[in-house]
XYZ file of N, CA and C in Angstrom:
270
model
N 28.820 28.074 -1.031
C 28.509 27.546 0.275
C 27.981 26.125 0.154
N 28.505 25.487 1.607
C 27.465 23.833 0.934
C 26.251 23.972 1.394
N 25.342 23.161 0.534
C 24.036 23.112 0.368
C 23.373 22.727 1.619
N 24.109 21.645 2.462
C 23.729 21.282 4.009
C 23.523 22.687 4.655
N 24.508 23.510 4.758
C 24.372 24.026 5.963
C 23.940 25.620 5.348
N 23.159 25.626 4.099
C 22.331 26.936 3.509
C 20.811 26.372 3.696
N 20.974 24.918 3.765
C 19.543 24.549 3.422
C 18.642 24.585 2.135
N 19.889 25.435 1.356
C 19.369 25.016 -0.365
C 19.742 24.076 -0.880
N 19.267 23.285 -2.375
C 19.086 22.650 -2.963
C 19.567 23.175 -3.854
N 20.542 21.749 -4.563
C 21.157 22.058 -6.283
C 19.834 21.376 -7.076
N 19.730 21.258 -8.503
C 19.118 20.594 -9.009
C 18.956 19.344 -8.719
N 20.739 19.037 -8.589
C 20.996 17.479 -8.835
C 20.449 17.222 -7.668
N 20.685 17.776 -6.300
C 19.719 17.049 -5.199
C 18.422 17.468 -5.384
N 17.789 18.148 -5.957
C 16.417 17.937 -5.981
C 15.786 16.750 -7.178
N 16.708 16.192 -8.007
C 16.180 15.235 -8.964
C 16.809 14.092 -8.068
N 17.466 14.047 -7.298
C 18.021 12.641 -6.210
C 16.992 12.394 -5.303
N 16.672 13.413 -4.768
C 15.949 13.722 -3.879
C 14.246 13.331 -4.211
N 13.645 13.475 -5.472
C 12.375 13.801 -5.851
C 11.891 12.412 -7.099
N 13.216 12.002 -7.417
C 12.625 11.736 -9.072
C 12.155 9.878 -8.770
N 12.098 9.296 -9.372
C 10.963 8.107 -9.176
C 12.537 7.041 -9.300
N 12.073 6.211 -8.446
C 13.190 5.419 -7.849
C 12.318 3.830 -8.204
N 12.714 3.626 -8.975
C 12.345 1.369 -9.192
C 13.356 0.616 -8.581
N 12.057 0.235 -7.978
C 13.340 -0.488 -6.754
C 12.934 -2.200 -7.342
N 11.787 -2.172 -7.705
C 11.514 -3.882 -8.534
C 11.251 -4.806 -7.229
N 10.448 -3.865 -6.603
C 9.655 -4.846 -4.783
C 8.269 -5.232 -5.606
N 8.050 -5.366 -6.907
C 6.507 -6.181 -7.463
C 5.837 -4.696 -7.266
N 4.509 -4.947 -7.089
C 3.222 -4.140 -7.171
C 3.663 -2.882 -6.265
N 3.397 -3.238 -4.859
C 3.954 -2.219 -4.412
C 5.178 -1.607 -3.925
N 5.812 -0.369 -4.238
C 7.037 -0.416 -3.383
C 6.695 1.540 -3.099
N 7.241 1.274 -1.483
C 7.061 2.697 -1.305
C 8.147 3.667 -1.441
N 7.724 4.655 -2.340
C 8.426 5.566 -3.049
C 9.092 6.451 -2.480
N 8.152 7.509 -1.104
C 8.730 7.773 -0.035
C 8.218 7.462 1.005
N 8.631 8.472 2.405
C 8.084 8.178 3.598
C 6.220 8.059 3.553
N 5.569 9.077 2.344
C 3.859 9.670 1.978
C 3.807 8.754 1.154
N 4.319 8.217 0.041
C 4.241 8.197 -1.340
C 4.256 6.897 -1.507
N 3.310 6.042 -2.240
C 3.328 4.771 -2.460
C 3.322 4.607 -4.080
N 3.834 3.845 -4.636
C 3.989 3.301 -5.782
C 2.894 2.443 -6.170
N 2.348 2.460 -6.988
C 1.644 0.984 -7.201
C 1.878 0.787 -9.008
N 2.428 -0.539 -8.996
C 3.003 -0.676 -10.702
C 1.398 -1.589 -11.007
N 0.535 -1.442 -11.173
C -0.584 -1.748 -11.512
C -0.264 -2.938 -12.977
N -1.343 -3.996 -12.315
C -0.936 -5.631 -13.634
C -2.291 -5.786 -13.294
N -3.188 -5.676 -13.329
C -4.827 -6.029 -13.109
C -5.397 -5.148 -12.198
N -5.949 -5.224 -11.376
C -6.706 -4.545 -10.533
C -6.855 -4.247 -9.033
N -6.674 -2.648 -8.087
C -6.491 -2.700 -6.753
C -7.643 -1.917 -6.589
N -7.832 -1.732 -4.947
C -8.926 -1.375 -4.529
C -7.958 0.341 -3.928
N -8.296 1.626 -3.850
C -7.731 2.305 -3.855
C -8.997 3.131 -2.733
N -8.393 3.864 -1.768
C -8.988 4.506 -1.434
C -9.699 6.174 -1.688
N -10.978 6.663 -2.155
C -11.258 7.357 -2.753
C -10.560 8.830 -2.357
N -10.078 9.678 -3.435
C -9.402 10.865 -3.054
C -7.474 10.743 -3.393
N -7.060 9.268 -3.001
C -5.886 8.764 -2.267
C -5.186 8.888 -3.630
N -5.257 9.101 -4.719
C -4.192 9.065 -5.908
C -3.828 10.480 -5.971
N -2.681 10.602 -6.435
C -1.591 12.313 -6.345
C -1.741 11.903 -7.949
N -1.168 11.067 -8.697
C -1.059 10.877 -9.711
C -0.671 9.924 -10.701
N -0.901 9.519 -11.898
C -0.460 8.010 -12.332
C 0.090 8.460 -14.511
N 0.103 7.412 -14.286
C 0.752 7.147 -16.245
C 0.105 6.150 -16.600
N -0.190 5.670 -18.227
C -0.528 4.548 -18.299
C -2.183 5.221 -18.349
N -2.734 3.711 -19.163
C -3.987 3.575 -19.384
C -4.764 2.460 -17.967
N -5.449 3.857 -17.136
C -5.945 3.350 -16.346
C -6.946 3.778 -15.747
N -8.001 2.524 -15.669
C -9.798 3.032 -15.620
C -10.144 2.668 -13.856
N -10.492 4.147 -13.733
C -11.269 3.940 -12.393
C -12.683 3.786 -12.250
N -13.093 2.775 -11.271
C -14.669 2.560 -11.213
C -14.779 3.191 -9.323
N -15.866 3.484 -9.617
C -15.883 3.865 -7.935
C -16.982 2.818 -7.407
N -17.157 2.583 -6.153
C -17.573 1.413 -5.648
C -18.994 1.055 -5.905
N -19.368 0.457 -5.871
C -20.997 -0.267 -5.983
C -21.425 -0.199 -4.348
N -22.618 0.513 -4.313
C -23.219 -0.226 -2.945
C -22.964 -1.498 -2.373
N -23.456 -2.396 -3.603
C -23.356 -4.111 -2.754
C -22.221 -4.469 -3.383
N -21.015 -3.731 -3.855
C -19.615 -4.624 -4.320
C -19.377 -5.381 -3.597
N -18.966 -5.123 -2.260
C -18.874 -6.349 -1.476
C -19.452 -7.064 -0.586
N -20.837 -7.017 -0.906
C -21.917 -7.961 0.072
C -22.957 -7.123 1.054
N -24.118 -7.506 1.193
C -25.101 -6.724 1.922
C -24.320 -7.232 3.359
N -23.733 -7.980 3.353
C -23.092 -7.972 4.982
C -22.384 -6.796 5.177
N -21.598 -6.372 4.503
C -20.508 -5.325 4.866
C -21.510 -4.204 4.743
N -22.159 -4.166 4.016
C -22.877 -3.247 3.724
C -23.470 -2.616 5.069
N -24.213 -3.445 5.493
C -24.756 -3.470 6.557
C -23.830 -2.895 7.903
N -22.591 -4.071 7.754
C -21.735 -3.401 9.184
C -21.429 -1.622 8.995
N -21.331 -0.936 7.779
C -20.680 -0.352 7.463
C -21.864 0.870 8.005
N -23.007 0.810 7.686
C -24.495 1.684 8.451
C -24.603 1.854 9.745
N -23.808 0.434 10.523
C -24.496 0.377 11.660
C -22.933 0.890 12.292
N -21.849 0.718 11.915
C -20.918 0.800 12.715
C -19.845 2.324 12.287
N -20.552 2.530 11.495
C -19.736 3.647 10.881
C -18.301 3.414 10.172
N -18.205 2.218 10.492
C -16.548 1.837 9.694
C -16.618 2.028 8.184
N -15.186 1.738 7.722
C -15.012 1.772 5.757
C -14.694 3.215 5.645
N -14.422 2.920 4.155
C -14.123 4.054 3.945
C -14.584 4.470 1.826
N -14.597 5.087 1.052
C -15.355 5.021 -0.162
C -14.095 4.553 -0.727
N -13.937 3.198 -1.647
C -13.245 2.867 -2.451
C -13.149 3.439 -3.806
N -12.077 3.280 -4.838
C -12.222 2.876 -6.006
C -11.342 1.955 -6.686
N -12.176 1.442 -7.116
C -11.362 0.239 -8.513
C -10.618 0.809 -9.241
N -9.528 0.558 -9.152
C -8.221 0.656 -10.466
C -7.678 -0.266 -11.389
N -8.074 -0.149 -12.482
C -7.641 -1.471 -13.647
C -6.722 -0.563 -14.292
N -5.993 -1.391 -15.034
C -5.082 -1.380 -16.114
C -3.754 -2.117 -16.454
């Protein structure tokens, strides 16, 4: 039967379908519709929780209170905005 109209999957469309696609858009390129790529060359700011998974030698720091300034700091108490970062090197 074809696979369209069973709604199953051969392998080959599930490795078409699933497997990691370099498209060579630099740092970021999005992988799927959820799924973001990041080819990491120094350092991004990542939102805490937000990684599924990675390769490669790469050190996470999680944020500093004053990383980015008692100003933000501040908006961030009073206004409830932000969100918990982390640093990604490698």
């Amino acid at each position: 039967m074809d696979s369209e109209i069973t709604g199953l999957y051969s392998i080959e469309d599930f490795i078409k379908n699933t497997g990691e696609k370099d498209l060579g858009q630099g740092v970021f390129e999005l992988e799927r519709d959820r799924l973001l790529e990041v080819n990491l060359n120094g350092m991004v700011w990542t939102k805490r929780g937000s990684m599924v998974a990675y390769t490669g030698d790469i050190r996470f720091i999680r944020e500093g209170v004053l990383e980015h300034g008692l100003g933000k700091l501040v908006k961030k108490s009073l206004t409830g905005e932000g969100v918990s970062l982390t640093k990604a090197e490698g």
